[in-house]
Tab-separated table of C-alpha atoms in Angstrom:
chain	number	residue	atom	x	y	z
A	205	MET	CA	8.398	21.006	-65.800
A	206	SER	CA	8.249	23.015	-68.895
A	207	TRP	CA	5.915	21.641	-72.475
A	208	PHE	CA	7.996	22.796	-73.714
A	209	LYS	CA	11.197	20.889	-71.696
A	210	LYS	CA	11.529	16.934	-72.370
A	211	ALA	CA	10.428	14.277	-69.728
A	212	SER	CA	13.345	13.809	-67.652
A	213	LYS	CA	13.864	9.837	-66.772
A	214	GLU	CA	13.097	10.947	-63.409
A	215	ASP	CA	9.153	11.838	-63.483
A	216	GLU	CA	7.462	8.893	-62.861
A	217	SER	CA	4.125	10.164	-65.477
A	218	ALA	CA	5.904	9.983	-68.100
A	219	GLY	CA	5.041	7.081	-70.583
A	220	GLN	CA	5.108	5.666	-74.007
A	221	VAL	CA	3.289	8.484	-76.456
A	222	SER	CA	0.223	6.020	-77.613
A	223	ILE	CA	-2.611	6.871	-79.593
A	224	GLU	CA	-4.913	5.659	-77.813
A	225	ARG	CA	-3.515	8.251	-75.204
A	226	VAL	CA	-4.318	10.118	-77.348
A	227	MET	CA	-7.554	9.819	-77.525
A	228	ALA	CA	-7.893	9.512	-73.661
A	229	ARG	CA	-6.651	12.756	-73.475
A	230	LEU	CA	-8.858	14.616	-77.011
A	231	ALA	CA	-12.073	12.915	-74.790
A	232	SER	CA	-11.315	14.413	-71.157
A	233	MET	CA	-11.004	17.639	-72.946
A	234	GLU	CA	-14.228	16.566	-74.941
A	235	TYR	CA	-13.383	16.273	-78.120
A	236	ASN	CA	-15.257	13.364	-80.644
A	237	VAL	CA	-12.421	12.060	-82.933
A	238	ASN	CA	-12.486	8.850	-84.488
A	239	GLN	CA	-9.109	6.532	-84.854
A	240	PHE	CA	-8.530	5.621	-88.128
A	241	GLY	CA	-8.623	2.365	-90.026
A	242	ASP	CA	-8.295	-0.634	-87.965
A	243	GLY	CA	-6.029	0.092	-85.118
A	244	GLU	CA	-3.758	2.344	-87.182
A	245	PRO	CA	-2.209	4.529	-85.512
A	246	ALA	CA	-4.268	7.866	-86.135
A	247	CYS	CA	-7.397	9.678	-85.101
A	248	GLY	CA	-9.005	12.555	-86.878
A	249	ALA	CA	-11.961	15.742	-85.224
A	250	TYR	CA	-12.306	18.963	-87.645
A	251	PHE	CA	-11.792	22.437	-85.446
A	252	ASP	CA	-14.038	25.118	-86.646
A	253	GLY	CA	-14.218	23.297	-90.124
A	254	VAL	CA	-10.640	22.186	-90.844
A	255	PRO	CA	-10.211	18.476	-90.571
A	256	VAL	CA	-7.250	18.015	-87.619
A	257	THR	CA	-5.071	15.110	-87.639
A	258	PHE	CA	-3.492	13.502	-84.494
A	259	LEU	CA	-1.115	10.443	-85.355
A	260	VAL	CA	1.800	8.850	-83.384
A	261	LEU	CA	4.174	8.258	-85.905
A	262	ASN	CA	7.168	5.226	-85.054
A	263	ASP	CA	5.908	5.741	-81.365
A	264	ARG	CA	8.341	8.146	-81.120
A	265	PHE	CA	6.650	11.496	-82.799
A	266	LEU	CA	2.844	13.281	-81.656
A	267	VAL	CA	1.811	15.446	-84.739
A	268	VAL	CA	-0.928	17.357	-84.631
A	269	LYS	CA	-1.799	17.985	-88.999
A	270	GLY	CA	-3.936	20.633	-90.017
A	271	ASN	CA	-5.237	20.014	-93.803
A	272	GLY	CA	-6.751	22.315	-96.050
A	273	TRP	CA	-8.231	22.313	-99.474
A	274	PHE	CA	-9.143	25.025	-100.809
A	275	ASN	CA	-11.548	24.744	-104.298
A	276	MET	CA	-8.521	25.651	-106.980
A	277	GLU	CA	-6.458	24.936	-109.823
A	278	ALA	CA	-3.008	23.179	-109.816
A	279	SER	CA	-1.709	25.785	-111.600
A	280	ARG	CA	-1.344	28.113	-108.235
A	281	GLN	CA	0.591	25.776	-106.271
A	282	ALA	CA	3.456	28.652	-107.128
A	283	GLU	CA	1.223	31.770	-105.486
A	284	VAL	CA	0.114	28.509	-102.437
A	285	GLN	CA	3.975	27.931	-101.961
A	286	VAL	CA	4.498	31.380	-101.202
A	287	LYS	CA	1.854	31.950	-98.503
A	288	ALA	CA	3.205	28.570	-97.299
A	289	ASN	CA	6.429	29.649	-97.388
A	290	SER	CA	5.438	32.969	-95.756
A	291	TRP	CA	3.480	31.095	-92.949
A	292	ASN	CA	7.154	29.227	-91.918
A	293	SER	CA	8.811	32.190	-91.732
A	294	ASP	CA	6.891	34.584	-89.843
A	295	THR	CA	5.988	31.426	-87.289
A	296	TRP	CA	7.373	29.562	-84.969
A	297	PHE	CA	5.019	26.840	-84.459
A	298	GLY	CA	3.602	24.545	-87.277
A	299	THR	CA	5.169	23.934	-91.073
A	300	ALA	CA	3.310	24.894	-93.650
A	301	TYR	CA	3.363	23.358	-97.486
A	302	PRO	CA	1.291	22.652	-100.756
A	303	PHE	CA	0.516	19.159	-101.914
A	304	SER	CA	-1.322	18.473	-105.299
A	305	ASP	CA	-2.999	15.054	-105.764
A	306	GLU	CA	-6.558	14.041	-107.407
A	307	ASP	CA	-7.624	15.513	-105.299
A	308	GLY	CA	-7.358	19.125	-106.602
A	309	LEU	CA	-5.220	21.591	-103.932
A	310	GLN	CA	-4.187	21.545	-100.153
A	311	VAL	CA	-2.496	23.385	-97.331
A	312	LEU	CA	-0.947	20.864	-94.736
A	313	CYS	CA	0.534	22.616	-91.568
A	314	ASP	CA	1.803	20.307	-89.276
A	315	TYR	CA	3.492	20.300	-85.806
A	316	SER	CA	5.178	17.399	-84.156
A	317	PHE	CA	6.092	16.953	-80.568
A	318	ASP	CA	8.969	14.101	-79.742
A	319	CYS	CA	8.674	11.349	-77.144
A	320	GLU	CA	11.809	9.802	-77.107
A	321	LYS	CA	12.322	10.006	-73.936
A	322	GLY	CA	8.944	9.830	-72.712
A	323	VAL	CA	5.655	12.092	-72.655
A	324	THR	CA	2.811	12.792	-69.468
A	325	ASP	CA	-0.891	13.621	-69.386
A	326	GLN	CA	0.866	17.389	-69.499
A	327	GLN	CA	3.275	17.770	-72.887
A	328	ILE	CA	0.253	15.441	-74.794
A	329	ASP	CA	-3.325	17.658	-73.355
A	330	ASP	CA	-0.844	20.919	-74.633
A	331	THR	CA	1.391	19.173	-77.393
A	332	ILE	CA	-3.083	18.778	-78.713
A	333	GLY	CA	-3.369	22.885	-77.732
A	334	VAL	CA	-0.576	23.732	-79.422
A	335	GLY	CA	-1.369	21.305	-83.360
A	336	ILE	CA	-5.006	22.502	-83.129
A	337	SER	CA	-4.772	26.401	-82.542
A	338	VAL	CA	-1.156	26.520	-85.459
A	339	THR	CA	-2.711	24.499	-87.603
A	340	VAL	CA	-6.007	25.504	-88.197
A	341	GLN	CA	-4.803	29.934	-87.686
A	342	CYS	CA	-2.295	28.633	-90.520
A	343	ILE	CA	-4.951	26.812	-92.629
A	344	GLU	CA	-7.588	29.916	-92.327
A	345	GLN	CA	-4.559	32.344	-92.649
A	346	MET	CA	-4.326	30.449	-96.061
A	347	ALA	CA	-7.427	30.391	-97.127
A	348	GLU	CA	-8.226	34.237	-96.057
A	349	GLU	CA	-5.052	35.431	-97.652
A	350	LEU	CA	-5.631	33.177	-100.730
A	351	GLY	CA	-9.642	34.328	-101.598
A	352	VAL	CA	-11.330	30.801	-101.145
A	353	GLU	CA	-13.082	28.691	-99.298
A	354	VAL	CA	-11.761	25.358	-97.420
A	355	THR	CA	-14.079	22.848	-98.593
A	356	THR	CA	-13.330	19.143	-96.989
A	357	ASN	CA	-13.135	17.218	-99.896
């Protein structure tokens, strides 16, 4: 089965996605991640200096999200939106969007996989790999194009 195809009901190795399964797969890849909060369905780590979060939403979606905080004035949000729009139109995976709050201006990039019919360990591994790759690449590319550094806030 290809990684981008959903697991069939006949695939006995496909099971429900959970943060515990995701963390086990990350550990098997020798990534050191920390679970958020007490029993929250999320964990995270830094990859090339970019904070990346792994979330399981509604016991169905595996989401990989990169966060890039930039030392920029909030007034540059329109400029960042143009860069995000360019990323979104030029790439297949990873959706970028700017976000501004009391902590400053950041760019989020996420990649998700719908696991409604179950997911195999290989599909989790592939989703993790693609998710890390595209989110880190997006954040790094946008920082370079904007002439700023990613901070860890």
